[in-house]
CSV table of C-alpha atoms in Angstrom, one decimal:
chain,number,residue,atom,x,y,z
A,1,MET,CA,11.0,26.4,4.8
A,2,ILE,CA,7.5,26.2,6.3
A,3,PRO,CA,7.5,25.5,10.1
A,4,ASN,CA,6.2,22.1,11.0
A,5,MET,CA,6.4,21.0,7.4
A,6,LEU,CA,5.9,17.3,8.2
A,7,SER,CA,2.7,18.0,10.2
A,8,TRP,CA,1.4,20.1,7.3
A,9,LEU,CA,2.1,17.1,5.0
A,10,ILE,CA,0.4,14.6,7.3
A,11,PHE,CA,-2.8,16.6,8.0
A,12,PHE,CA,-3.3,18.7,4.9
A,13,PRO,CA,-5.5,16.0,3.4
A,14,LEU,CA,-7.9,16.6,6.3
A,15,VAL,CA,-8.2,20.2,5.2
A,16,GLY,CA,-9.2,18.8,1.8
A,17,LEU,CA,-11.6,16.4,3.6
A,18,ILE,CA,-13.4,19.4,5.3
A,19,ALA,CA,-13.7,21.2,2.0
A,20,VAL,CA,-15.1,18.0,0.4
A,21,LEU,CA,-17.6,17.6,3.2
A,22,LEU,CA,-18.8,21.2,2.7
A,23,VAL,CA,-19.6,20.7,-1.0
A,24,PRO,CA,-23.1,19.5,-2.1
A,25,LYS,CA,-22.9,15.8,-2.8
A,26,ASN,CA,-24.2,16.2,-6.3
A,27,ASN,CA,-21.4,18.5,-7.4
A,28,HIS,CA,-19.1,15.7,-8.4
A,29,ASN,CA,-16.7,17.9,-10.5
A,30,LEU,CA,-15.9,20.2,-7.6
A,31,ILE,CA,-15.4,17.3,-5.2
A,32,ARG,CA,-13.0,15.7,-7.7
A,33,THR,CA,-11.2,19.0,-8.1
A,34,ILE,CA,-10.7,19.5,-4.4
A,35,ALA,CA,-9.3,16.0,-4.1
A,36,VAL,CA,-6.9,16.6,-6.9
A,37,VAL,CA,-5.7,20.0,-5.6
A,38,THR,CA,-5.3,18.6,-2.1
A,39,THR,CA,-3.1,15.7,-3.3
A,40,ILE,CA,-1.1,18.0,-5.6
A,41,VAL,CA,-0.4,20.3,-2.6
A,42,THR,CA,0.7,17.3,-0.5
A,43,LEU,CA,2.9,16.2,-3.4
A,44,ILE,CA,4.5,19.7,-3.5
A,45,LEU,CA,5.0,19.6,0.2
A,46,SER,CA,6.8,16.2,0.0
A,47,PHE,CA,9.1,17.5,-2.7
A,48,MET,CA,9.9,20.5,-0.5
A,49,ILE,CA,10.7,18.1,2.3
A,50,TRP,CA,12.9,16.1,-0.1
A,51,ASP,CA,14.7,19.2,-1.1
A,52,ALA,CA,15.5,20.0,2.6
A,53,PHE,CA,16.5,16.4,3.3
A,54,ASP,CA,20.2,15.9,3.9
A,55,ASN,CA,21.3,12.6,2.4
A,56,GLN,CA,24.5,12.5,4.4
A,57,PHE,CA,23.0,13.2,7.8
A,58,ASN,CA,22.7,10.1,10.0
A,59,GLY,CA,19.7,10.6,12.1
A,60,ILE,CA,16.2,12.0,12.2
A,61,GLN,CA,15.5,15.2,10.3
A,62,LEU,CA,12.7,17.7,10.5
A,63,ALA,CA,11.8,16.3,13.9
A,64,GLU,CA,8.7,17.7,15.7
A,65,SER,CA,7.9,16.7,19.3
A,66,TYR,CA,5.0,17.8,21.4
A,67,GLN,CA,3.6,16.4,24.7
A,68,TRP,CA,0.2,14.9,23.9
A,69,ILE,CA,-1.3,12.7,26.6
A,70,ASP,CA,0.1,12.6,30.2
A,71,ILE,CA,-1.3,10.0,32.5
A,72,GLY,CA,1.3,10.3,35.2
A,73,PHE,CA,3.9,7.5,34.8
A,74,VAL,CA,3.8,7.6,31.0
A,75,GLN,CA,3.4,10.1,28.3
A,76,PHE,CA,2.2,9.7,24.8
A,77,ASN,CA,3.9,12.3,22.6
A,78,TYR,CA,3.2,13.6,19.1
A,79,GLU,CA,6.7,12.9,17.6
A,80,VAL,CA,7.4,12.8,13.9
A,81,GLY,CA,10.5,13.0,11.8
A,82,ILE,CA,12.2,11.5,8.7
A,83,ASP,CA,15.3,9.7,7.8
A,84,GLY,CA,16.5,7.6,4.8
A,85,LEU,CA,14.0,4.9,5.5
A,86,SER,CA,10.9,7.1,5.6
A,87,MET,CA,11.8,9.7,3.0
A,88,PRO,CA,11.3,7.4,0.0
A,89,MET,CA,8.1,6.0,1.5
A,90,ILE,CA,6.6,9.5,1.9
A,91,LEU,CA,7.4,10.4,-1.7
A,92,LEU,CA,5.9,7.0,-2.8
A,93,THR,CA,2.7,7.8,-0.8
A,94,THR,CA,2.1,11.3,-2.2
A,95,ILE,CA,2.8,10.3,-5.8
A,96,VAL,CA,0.7,7.1,-5.8
A,97,THR,CA,-2.2,8.8,-3.9
A,98,LEU,CA,-2.3,11.6,-6.4
A,99,LEU,CA,-2.4,9.2,-9.3
A,100,ALA,CA,-5.0,7.1,-7.6
A,101,VAL,CA,-7.2,10.2,-7.2
A,102,VAL,CA,-6.8,10.9,-10.9
A,103,ALA,CA,-7.7,7.2,-11.6
A,104,SER,CA,-10.9,7.7,-9.5
A,105,PHE,CA,-12.5,10.1,-12.0
A,106,GLY,CA,-14.7,7.2,-13.2
A,107,ILE,CA,-16.2,6.7,-9.7
A,108,ASN,CA,-19.8,8.0,-10.0
A,109,VAL,CA,-21.4,6.4,-6.9
A,110,ARG,CA,-21.4,8.1,-3.5
A,111,VAL,CA,-18.6,10.4,-4.9
A,112,LYS,CA,-18.4,12.6,-1.8
A,113,GLU,CA,-17.9,9.7,0.6
A,114,TYR,CA,-15.4,8.1,-1.7
A,115,PHE,CA,-13.0,11.0,-2.0
A,116,ALA,CA,-13.5,11.8,1.7
A,117,TRP,CA,-12.2,8.3,2.6
A,118,LEU,CA,-9.3,8.6,0.2
A,119,LEU,CA,-8.1,11.8,1.9
A,120,VAL,CA,-8.4,10.2,5.3
A,121,LEU,CA,-6.4,7.3,4.0
A,122,GLN,CA,-3.6,9.6,2.8
A,123,THR,CA,-3.3,11.1,6.3
A,124,GLY,CA,-3.0,7.7,7.9
A,125,MET,CA,-0.4,6.4,5.4
A,126,THR,CA,1.8,9.5,5.6
A,127,GLY,CA,1.5,9.5,9.4
A,128,VAL,CA,2.7,5.9,9.5
A,129,PHE,CA,5.9,6.8,7.6
A,130,ALA,CA,6.6,9.9,9.7
A,131,ALA,CA,5.7,8.7,13.2
A,132,LEU,CA,8.5,8.3,15.7
A,133,ASP,CA,6.4,7.4,18.7
A,134,MET,CA,5.1,3.8,18.6
A,135,PHE,CA,1.7,4.7,20.0
A,136,LEU,CA,1.3,7.4,17.3
A,137,PHE,CA,2.5,4.9,14.7
A,138,PHE,CA,-0.2,2.5,15.8
A,139,LEU,CA,-2.9,5.1,15.6
A,140,PHE,CA,-1.9,6.1,12.1
A,141,PHE,CA,-1.7,2.5,11.1
A,142,GLU,CA,-5.2,1.9,12.4
A,143,LEU,CA,-6.4,5.0,10.6
A,144,THR,CA,-5.5,3.3,7.3
A,145,LEU,CA,-7.7,0.3,8.0
A,146,ILE,CA,-11.0,2.0,8.2
A,147,PRO,CA,-10.9,3.9,4.9
A,148,MET,CA,-9.7,0.8,3.0
A,149,PHE,CA,-12.4,-1.3,4.6
A,150,PHE,CA,-15.1,1.1,3.3
A,151,LEU,CA,-13.4,1.6,-0.1
A,152,ILE,CA,-13.5,-2.2,-0.7
A,153,GLY,CA,-16.9,-2.7,1.0
A,154,ILE,CA,-18.8,0.0,-0.8
A,155,TRP,CA,-17.2,0.5,-4.2
A,156,GLY,CA,-15.8,-3.0,-4.7
A,157,GLY,CA,-17.0,-6.0,-6.8
A,158,LYS,CA,-19.8,-8.5,-6.3
A,159,GLU,CA,-18.1,-10.1,-3.2
A,160,ARG,CA,-16.9,-6.9,-1.7
A,161,GLU,CA,-18.5,-7.4,1.7
A,162,TYR,CA,-16.7,-10.7,2.2
A,163,ALA,CA,-13.4,-9.3,1.0
A,164,SER,CA,-13.6,-6.2,3.1
A,165,PHE,CA,-14.6,-8.1,6.2
A,166,LYS,CA,-11.7,-10.6,5.6
A,167,PHE,CA,-9.3,-7.6,5.2
A,168,LEU,CA,-10.5,-6.1,8.4
A,169,VAL,CA,-10.3,-9.3,10.4
A,170,TYR,CA,-6.8,-10.2,9.3
A,171,THR,CA,-5.3,-6.8,9.6
A,172,GLY,CA,-7.2,-6.2,12.8
A,173,LEU,CA,-5.8,-9.3,14.4
A,174,GLY,CA,-2.3,-8.2,13.3
A,175,SER,CA,-2.9,-4.8,14.9
A,176,ILE,CA,-3.8,-6.5,18.3
A,177,VAL,CA,-0.5,-8.4,18.2
A,178,MET,CA,1.3,-5.2,17.2
A,179,LEU,CA,-0.1,-3.2,20.1
A,180,LEU,CA,0.8,-5.9,22.6
A,181,SER,CA,4.4,-6.1,21.2
A,182,PHE,CA,4.7,-2.3,21.4
A,183,PHE,CA,3.8,-2.3,25.1
A,184,ALA,CA,6.3,-5.2,25.6
A,185,ILE,CA,9.0,-3.1,24.0
A,186,PHE,CA,7.9,-0.1,26.1
A,187,TYR,CA,8.2,-2.1,29.3
A,188,VAL,CA,11.6,-3.6,28.4
A,189,GLY,CA,12.9,-0.1,27.6
A,190,ALA,CA,11.7,1.4,30.8
A,191,ALA,CA,13.1,-1.5,32.8
A,192,ALA,CA,16.5,-1.0,31.2
A,193,THR,CA,16.7,2.4,32.8
A,194,ASN,CA,15.1,1.3,36.1
A,195,PHE,CA,12.1,3.4,34.9
A,196,ALA,CA,14.2,6.6,35.0
A,197,GLU,CA,13.2,7.0,31.3
A,198,VAL,CA,9.8,5.9,30.1
A,199,THR,CA,9.2,6.5,26.4
A,200,PHE,CA,7.5,5.2,23.3
A,201,ASN,CA,10.0,6.9,21.0
A,202,MET,CA,11.2,4.1,18.7
A,203,ILE,CA,14.6,5.8,18.1
A,204,ARG,CA,15.3,6.3,21.8
A,205,LEU,CA,14.2,2.8,22.6
A,206,GLY,CA,16.6,1.4,20.1
A,207,GLU,CA,19.4,3.4,21.7
A,208,ILE,CA,18.4,2.2,25.2
A,209,LEU,CA,18.3,-1.5,24.3
A,210,ALA,CA,21.6,-1.2,22.4
A,211,ASN,CA,23.4,0.5,25.3
A,212,PRO,CA,26.0,-2.0,26.7
A,213,LEU,CA,25.6,-0.4,30.1
A,214,ASN,CA,22.1,-2.0,30.1
A,215,PRO,CA,23.1,-5.6,29.5
A,216,ASP,CA,20.3,-7.0,31.6
A,217,ALA,CA,17.5,-4.9,30.1
A,218,ALA,CA,16.0,-8.0,28.6
A,219,THR,CA,17.1,-11.6,28.1
A,220,MET,CA,17.6,-12.7,24.5
A,221,GLY,CA,14.6,-15.0,25.0
A,222,MET,CA,12.4,-12.1,25.9
A,223,LYS,CA,13.7,-10.0,22.9
A,224,SER,CA,13.2,-13.0,20.6
A,225,ALA,CA,9.6,-13.4,21.8
A,226,ILE,CA,8.9,-9.7,21.2
A,227,PHE,CA,10.5,-9.8,17.8
A,228,ILE,CA,8.4,-12.8,16.8
A,229,ALA,CA,5.2,-10.9,17.8
A,230,ILE,CA,6.4,-7.9,15.8
A,231,PHE,CA,7.2,-10.0,12.8
A,232,VAL,CA,3.8,-11.7,12.8
A,233,ALA,CA,2.0,-8.3,13.2
A,234,PHE,CA,3.8,-6.9,10.1
A,235,ALA,CA,3.8,-10.2,8.2
A,236,VAL,CA,0.0,-9.9,7.9
A,237,LYS,CA,0.3,-6.6,6.2
A,238,LEU,CA,3.4,-7.3,4.0
A,239,PRO,CA,1.9,-10.1,3.5
A,240,ILE,CA,4.1,-13.1,4.2
A,241,PHE,CA,3.0,-16.8,3.9
A,242,PRO,CA,0.8,-18.1,5.6
A,243,PHE,CA,-0.8,-14.7,6.6
A,244,HIS,CA,-1.4,-13.7,3.0
A,245,THR,CA,-4.9,-15.1,2.2
A,246,TRP,CA,-6.7,-11.8,2.6
A,247,LEU,CA,-4.7,-10.1,-0.1
A,248,PRO,CA,-6.0,-11.8,-3.3
A,249,ASP,CA,-9.7,-11.4,-2.3
A,250,ALA,CA,-9.1,-7.7,-1.3
A,251,HIS,CA,-7.4,-6.9,-4.6
A,252,VAL,CA,-9.9,-8.7,-6.8
A,253,GLN,CA,-12.9,-7.0,-5.1
A,254,ALA,CA,-11.3,-3.5,-4.6
A,255,PRO,CA,-12.0,-0.7,-7.1
A,256,THR,CA,-8.9,0.0,-9.3
A,257,PRO,CA,-7.7,3.1,-7.3
A,258,ALA,CA,-7.9,1.3,-4.0
A,259,SER,CA,-5.9,-1.6,-5.5
A,260,MET,CA,-3.3,0.9,-6.6
A,261,ILE,CA,-3.0,2.2,-3.1
A,262,LEU,CA,-3.3,-1.2,-1.5
A,263,ALA,CA,-0.4,-2.7,-3.6
A,264,GLY,CA,1.5,0.5,-4.0
A,265,ILE,CA,1.6,1.8,-0.4
A,266,LEU,CA,-0.3,-0.3,2.2
A,267,LEU,CA,1.8,-3.4,1.7
A,268,LYS,CA,4.9,-1.3,2.2
A,269,MET,CA,3.7,-0.3,5.7
A,270,GLY,CA,4.3,-3.9,6.8
A,271,ALA,CA,7.9,-3.9,5.4
A,272,TYR,CA,8.6,-0.5,6.8
A,273,GLY,CA,7.3,-1.4,10.3
A,274,LEU,CA,9.4,-4.5,10.3
A,275,LEU,CA,12.6,-2.5,9.4
A,276,ARG,CA,11.9,0.5,11.5
A,277,ILE,CA,10.7,-1.2,14.7
A,278,GLY,CA,11.6,-4.9,14.5
A,279,PHE,CA,15.1,-4.4,13.0
A,280,GLY,CA,15.7,-0.9,14.4
A,281,ILE,CA,14.9,-1.6,18.1
A,282,LEU,CA,15.7,-5.4,18.3
A,283,PRO,CA,18.5,-5.9,15.8
A,284,ASP,CA,20.2,-8.8,17.7
A,285,ALA,CA,16.9,-10.7,18.0
A,286,ALA,CA,16.1,-10.0,14.4
A,287,ALA,CA,19.5,-11.5,13.4
A,288,ASN,CA,18.7,-14.7,15.2
A,289,PHE,CA,15.7,-15.2,12.9
A,290,ALA,CA,17.5,-14.2,9.7
A,291,THR,CA,17.5,-17.7,8.3
A,292,LEU,CA,13.8,-18.3,9.0
A,293,MET,CA,12.9,-14.9,7.4
A,294,ALA,CA,15.0,-15.7,4.4
A,295,ILE,CA,13.3,-19.1,4.0
A,296,LEU,CA,9.9,-17.5,4.4
A,297,GLY,CA,10.9,-14.9,1.8
A,298,VAL,CA,11.8,-17.7,-0.7
A,299,ILE,CA,8.5,-19.5,0.1
A,300,ASN,CA,6.7,-16.2,-0.7
A,301,ILE,CA,8.5,-15.8,-4.0
A,302,LEU,CA,7.9,-19.3,-5.2
A,303,TYR,CA,4.4,-19.8,-3.7
A,304,GLY,CA,3.1,-16.5,-5.0
A,305,ALA,CA,4.6,-17.2,-8.4
A,306,LEU,CA,3.3,-20.7,-8.7
A,307,LEU,CA,-0.2,-19.6,-7.7
A,308,ALA,CA,0.0,-16.8,-10.2
A,309,LEU,CA,0.8,-19.3,-12.9
A,310,VAL,CA,-2.6,-21.1,-12.5
A,311,GLN,CA,-4.8,-18.0,-12.2
A,312,LYS,CA,-7.6,-17.4,-14.8
A,313,ASP,CA,-8.4,-13.9,-13.5
A,314,LEU,CA,-5.8,-11.2,-14.6
A,315,LYS,CA,-6.3,-9.1,-11.5
A,316,LYS,CA,-5.9,-12.1,-9.2
A,317,LEU,CA,-2.7,-13.0,-11.1
A,318,ILE,CA,-1.3,-9.6,-10.4
A,319,ALA,CA,-2.3,-9.9,-6.8
A,320,TYR,CA,-0.4,-13.2,-6.4
A,321,SER,CA,2.6,-11.6,-8.2
A,322,SER,CA,2.6,-8.9,-5.4
A,323,ILE,CA,2.9,-11.7,-2.8
A,324,SER,CA,5.8,-13.1,-4.8
A,325,HIS,CA,7.5,-9.7,-5.0
A,326,MET,CA,7.1,-9.0,-1.3
A,327,GLY,CA,9.2,-12.1,-0.7
A,328,ILE,CA,12.1,-10.3,-2.4
A,329,VAL,CA,11.7,-7.5,0.2
A,330,LEU,CA,12.0,-10.1,2.9
A,331,ILE,CA,15.1,-11.9,1.7
A,332,GLY,CA,16.9,-8.6,1.0
A,333,ALA,CA,16.1,-7.4,4.5
A,334,ALA,CA,17.0,-10.8,6.1
A,335,SER,CA,20.5,-10.7,4.6
A,336,PHE,CA,21.6,-7.9,6.9
A,337,THR,CA,23.9,-6.7,4.2
A,338,PRO,CA,24.0,-3.1,2.8
A,339,GLU,CA,23.2,-4.5,-0.7
A,340,GLY,CA,20.3,-6.6,0.6
A,341,MET,CA,18.8,-3.8,2.7
A,342,GLN,CA,19.1,-1.4,-0.3
A,343,GLY,CA,17.5,-4.1,-2.5
A,344,ALA,CA,14.6,-4.4,0.0
A,345,ILE,CA,13.9,-0.7,0.0
A,346,PHE,CA,14.4,-0.5,-3.7
A,347,GLN,CA,11.8,-3.3,-4.1
A,348,MET,CA,9.4,-1.5,-1.8
A,349,VAL,CA,9.5,1.7,-4.0
A,350,SER,CA,9.8,-0.1,-7.3
A,351,HIS,CA,6.9,-2.5,-6.6
A,352,GLY,CA,4.9,0.5,-5.4
A,353,PHE,CA,5.1,2.2,-8.8
A,354,ILE,CA,4.9,-1.0,-11.0
A,355,SER,CA,2.1,-2.7,-9.1
A,356,ALA,CA,0.1,0.5,-9.1
A,357,LEU,CA,0.6,0.7,-12.9
A,358,LEU,CA,-0.4,-3.0,-13.4
A,359,PHE,CA,-3.6,-2.6,-11.4
A,360,PHE,CA,-4.4,0.6,-13.2
A,361,MET,CA,-4.0,-1.2,-16.6
A,362,VAL,CA,-6.1,-4.1,-15.4
A,363,GLY,CA,-8.8,-1.6,-14.4
A,364,ALA,CA,-8.7,0.2,-17.7
A,365,ILE,CA,-9.0,-3.1,-19.6
A,366,TYR,CA,-11.9,-4.3,-17.4
A,367,GLU,CA,-13.7,-1.0,-17.8
A,368,ARG,CA,-13.8,-1.5,-21.6
A,369,THR,CA,-14.2,-5.3,-21.9
A,370,HIS,CA,-16.1,-6.0,-18.6
A,371,THR,CA,-14.1,-9.1,-18.0
A,372,ARG,CA,-10.8,-9.9,-16.4
A,373,MET,CA,-10.8,-13.6,-17.4
A,374,LEU,CA,-7.7,-14.4,-19.5
A,375,ALA,CA,-9.6,-16.9,-21.6
A,376,ASP,CA,-12.0,-14.1,-22.7
A,377,LEU,CA,-9.4,-11.6,-23.6
A,378,GLY,CA,-6.9,-11.5,-26.5
A,379,GLY,CA,-5.9,-9.3,-29.4
A,380,LEU,CA,-6.4,-6.1,-27.5
A,381,SER,CA,-3.2,-4.6,-29.1
A,382,LYS,CA,-5.2,-4.4,-32.4
A,383,THR,CA,-7.9,-2.1,-31.0
A,384,MET,CA,-6.1,-0.5,-28.0
A,385,PRO,CA,-2.4,-0.2,-29.0
A,386,ILE,CA,-1.6,2.4,-26.4
A,387,LEU,CA,-3.1,0.6,-23.4
A,388,ALA,CA,-1.6,-2.7,-24.7
A,389,GLY,CA,1.8,-1.0,-25.0
A,390,PHE,CA,1.7,0.3,-21.4
A,391,MET,CA,0.5,-3.1,-20.2
A,392,LEU,CA,3.6,-4.6,-21.9
A,393,ALA,CA,5.8,-2.0,-20.4
A,394,ALA,CA,4.5,-2.6,-16.9
A,395,THR,CA,5.0,-6.3,-17.4
A,396,MET,CA,8.6,-5.8,-18.5
A,397,ALA,CA,9.2,-3.6,-15.4
A,398,SER,CA,7.7,-6.3,-13.1
A,399,VAL,CA,9.7,-9.1,-14.8
A,400,GLY,CA,12.9,-7.1,-14.0
A,401,LEU,CA,14.0,-5.9,-17.5
A,402,PRO,CA,17.4,-4.1,-17.3
A,403,GLY,CA,16.9,-0.4,-17.4
A,404,LEU,CA,13.8,-0.5,-15.2
A,405,SER,CA,13.5,-0.3,-11.4
A,406,GLY,CA,12.6,-4.0,-11.0
A,407,PHE,CA,15.9,-5.1,-12.3
A,408,VAL,CA,17.9,-2.9,-9.8
A,409,SER,CA,15.8,-4.0,-6.8
A,410,GLU,CA,16.0,-7.7,-7.6
A,411,LEU,CA,19.7,-7.6,-8.4
A,412,LEU,CA,20.5,-5.9,-5.1
A,413,ALA,CA,18.3,-8.1,-3.0
A,414,PHE,CA,19.7,-11.3,-4.5
A,415,MET,CA,23.3,-10.0,-4.3
A,416,GLY,CA,22.6,-9.2,-0.6
A,417,ILE,CA,21.3,-12.7,0.3
A,418,PHE,CA,24.1,-14.3,-1.7
A,419,ALA,CA,26.7,-12.3,0.2
A,420,ALA,CA,25.1,-12.8,3.7
A,421,SER,CA,27.4,-13.8,6.5
A,422,SER,CA,27.4,-17.6,7.1
A,423,GLU,CA,27.1,-16.8,10.8
A,424,ILE,CA,23.7,-15.2,10.2
A,425,ILE,CA,22.4,-17.3,7.4
A,426,PRO,CA,24.4,-20.6,7.1
A,427,ALA,CA,22.9,-21.6,3.7
A,428,ALA,CA,22.5,-18.2,2.2
A,429,ARG,CA,23.8,-19.1,-1.2
A,430,THR,CA,21.5,-22.1,-1.5
A,431,ILE,CA,18.5,-20.0,-0.4
A,432,ALA,CA,19.5,-17.3,-3.0
A,433,ALA,CA,19.7,-19.9,-5.7
A,434,ILE,CA,16.3,-21.4,-4.9
A,435,GLY,CA,14.8,-17.9,-4.6
A,436,ALA,CA,16.2,-16.9,-8.0
A,437,LEU,CA,13.9,-19.6,-9.6
A,438,GLY,CA,11.1,-17.1,-8.8
A,439,ILE,CA,12.5,-14.8,-11.5
A,440,ILE,CA,11.9,-17.5,-14.1
A,441,PHE,CA,8.4,-18.2,-12.8
A,442,THR,CA,7.6,-14.5,-12.8
A,443,ALA,CA,8.7,-14.1,-16.4
A,444,ALA,CA,6.6,-17.2,-17.3
A,445,TYR,CA,3.3,-16.1,-15.8
A,446,LEU,CA,3.6,-12.4,-16.7
A,447,LEU,CA,4.6,-13.1,-20.3
A,448,TRP,CA,1.9,-15.7,-20.6
A,449,ALA,CA,-0.6,-13.2,-19.3
A,450,ILE,CA,0.5,-10.4,-21.7
A,451,GLN,CA,0.3,-12.9,-24.6
A,452,ARG,CA,-3.2,-14.0,-23.7
A,453,THR,CA,-4.3,-10.4,-23.2
A,454,THR,CA,-2.9,-8.4,-26.0
A,455,PHE,CA,-2.0,-10.8,-28.8
A,456,GLY,CA,-3.8,-13.5,-30.8
A,457,HIS,CA,-7.4,-13.5,-31.9
A,458,ILE,CA,-9.7,-10.6,-30.9
A,459,ARG,CA,-13.3,-11.1,-30.2
A,460,ASP,CA,-15.8,-9.2,-32.4
A,461,GLU,CA,-17.2,-7.2,-29.5
A,462,PHE,CA,-13.8,-5.9,-28.7
A,463,LYS,CA,-12.9,-4.6,-32.1
A,464,ASN,CA,-14.3,-1.1,-31.6
A,465,LEU,CA,-13.2,-0.5,-28.1
A,466,PRO,CA,-11.7,2.9,-27.4
A,467,ASP,CA,-8.0,3.3,-26.6
A,468,ALA,CA,-6.5,5.3,-23.8
A,469,ARG,CA,-8.2,8.5,-22.8
A,470,THR,CA,-6.3,11.7,-22.2
A,471,VAL,CA,-6.7,11.5,-18.4
A,472,GLU,CA,-5.4,7.9,-18.4
A,473,TYR,CA,-2.0,9.0,-19.8
A,474,ILE,CA,-1.2,10.8,-16.5
A,475,PRO,CA,-0.9,7.7,-14.3
A,476,MET,CA,0.5,5.5,-17.1
A,477,ILE,CA,3.3,7.9,-18.1
A,478,ALA,CA,4.1,8.9,-14.5
A,479,LEU,CA,4.3,5.4,-13.0
A,480,PHE,CA,6.2,3.9,-15.9
A,481,GLY,CA,8.5,7.0,-16.1
A,482,LEU,CA,9.4,6.7,-12.4
A,483,SER,CA,10.2,3.0,-12.9
A,484,LEU,CA,12.4,4.0,-15.8
A,485,LEU,CA,14.0,6.8,-13.9
A,486,ILE,CA,15.0,4.5,-11.0
A,487,GLY,CA,16.2,1.9,-13.5
A,488,VAL,CA,18.6,4.1,-15.4
A,489,TYR,CA,19.6,6.4,-12.5
A,490,PRO,CA,19.3,4.3,-9.3
A,491,ASN,CA,21.4,6.9,-7.4
A,492,ILE,CA,18.3,9.1,-7.1
A,493,LEU,CA,17.1,6.5,-4.6
A,494,SER,CA,20.3,4.9,-3.2
A,495,ASP,CA,21.8,8.3,-2.2
A,496,MET,CA,18.6,9.0,-0.2
A,497,ILE,CA,18.6,5.7,1.7
A,498,ASN,CA,22.3,4.7,1.9
A,499,THR,CA,23.1,6.4,5.3
A,500,ALA,CA,20.1,4.9,7.0
A,501,VAL,CA,20.9,1.5,5.5
A,502,VAL,CA,24.5,1.5,6.7
A,503,ASP,CA,23.4,2.6,10.2
A,504,LEU,CA,20.8,-0.2,10.4
A,505,VAL,CA,23.2,-2.9,9.2
A,506,SER,CA,25.9,-1.7,11.6
A,507,ARG,CA,23.7,-2.2,14.6
A,508,ILE,CA,24.1,-6.0,14.2
A,509,GLY,CA,27.6,-5.9,12.9
A,510,GLY,CA,26.6,-6.8,9.4
C-alpha cells in the first residue's frame, strides 16, 4: 500500500497537468497521451484504494490529517479520508473522467488548454469526495467551477458564453450560501464545547452536535436555519427545482466530454454534499424537512419529465431527464430509510454512468449529422447500427429496464419512500405513488426520442454516414457494461455503501 494513497489520487492529475504544460502546444498526440496515461494511473490508484477498503468498517478509512493554516483561534487542516459514501463517488469520478478524456480525442482547438483544464477538474472532483474538513471541501468544490466554466465558455456551442456565465453565476451564488452555512456550523460546533474544541472536521462536528451532553449547543430553530442554507447551496448543484435553470443551457452548449462529466459527476457533488454535511451533521434538522424534500423530489421528477416530453433538441431532452432523475435521489434520501438511502446512492452512481453514455451518444450522432433536432433525425439504425444499438441500450438503462442499474436504483428509492415512517413523512405513500408517475413519463419521452432518432425514414444525406469508430467503443462498452454489472450484481455497490447508510439512518432513528 502506497503511503498517502488518497493524496496521490487527488493530486496526481496535477502531475499530468505539469507534463501537459511542458509539451509544445502543437504536439496534440503527446498531450492527449499524457492526459490518458494520467487518468489511467488515477483509475488504478482508485482501484487500489477500493481493494484496501473494508466494507464492514464503520468509520473513516485511509485518513490523512495535516495542520495547514493556523490563525490562532482556529486551524484549517488538510484532512481527507473515505467511507461508504465517498468510495463509490471516487470510483465514479476516475472512471467517467478517463472515458471523457478518451471522448475528447476529437477536440482540435486549443488542445493543450483543454486537457489542462480537464486534469484540474479531476483534482477538484476527487478532492470534494475525499475531503473531511469543510473548508477544504469548499476549496475543492470551487476548484471544479473554474475548469467547467472555461470548458463550456471556450469549447462549447454558439451560445457558450451565455451558458458558461449562467453556470458560474448560479453555482457561485450557491457557493456563497454554502460558505456562510459552513461557518455557521463551525460556530455552533465550537459553542457546543464552550470553544474548547474548534474544528472544521465534518465528522467531528457531527459527533459534537449529536452528543446528548451538549443539548444546548444550538436550538432546533438555529439548526433548521443552517440546514435550509445547506440545502439551498447543494440544491443549486444537484439541481433541484427551482434552482435548475442553469443546467439545460450548460448541457446544450457544453462539448460532449464536458457534458459527460457535468451529468456524470458534478451533479452528484450536490447530492453528496447534502448527505455528507446536511444529513451527516444536522440529521435531526434534516428530518424536520423530510416531507418538503420528498415533495421537491417529486416535483423534480415530474417537472423534468414533462419538460423533456416537449423538447425538440435531443441533448436538451437528455438534460431535462437528468433533472428528473435527480429527483429520485432526493426522494430516496428524504425517506430516511436504509432502502431509500441506498436507492439515492445507487441512483447517483447509476445515473453517472447512464447519463455519461447518453451524452456521449448524442455527441457521436451530432458529430456525424450536425444536428440534434429530433425532427431532422430518423432512420439512423440503417446506416449506423452500432451507434443506434448503444443509443437504444442507454435509453433502456435510463428507463429502468430490469437487469440494468437504473432499475435497481429506482426500485430501492421508491421502496424507501413508500416505507418511510409516517412520523417523518405523513403522506409518504401518496408521495411515492405520485412520484412513480415519472417512470411512465420517462419511458414515454425516451422511447419517443429513440423512435424519432433511430427508426423511420432516413434523409438522403445521412445514408452514407460512418458507424462507430474503434475509439468510440471504449466509452460505449465501458459505461453500458458498468450499468449492466450493477444491474445484475447490485451487491458490488450495496456491500460498499451499506455500513455507511445504516450509520447515517441510525443518527435520526430511522
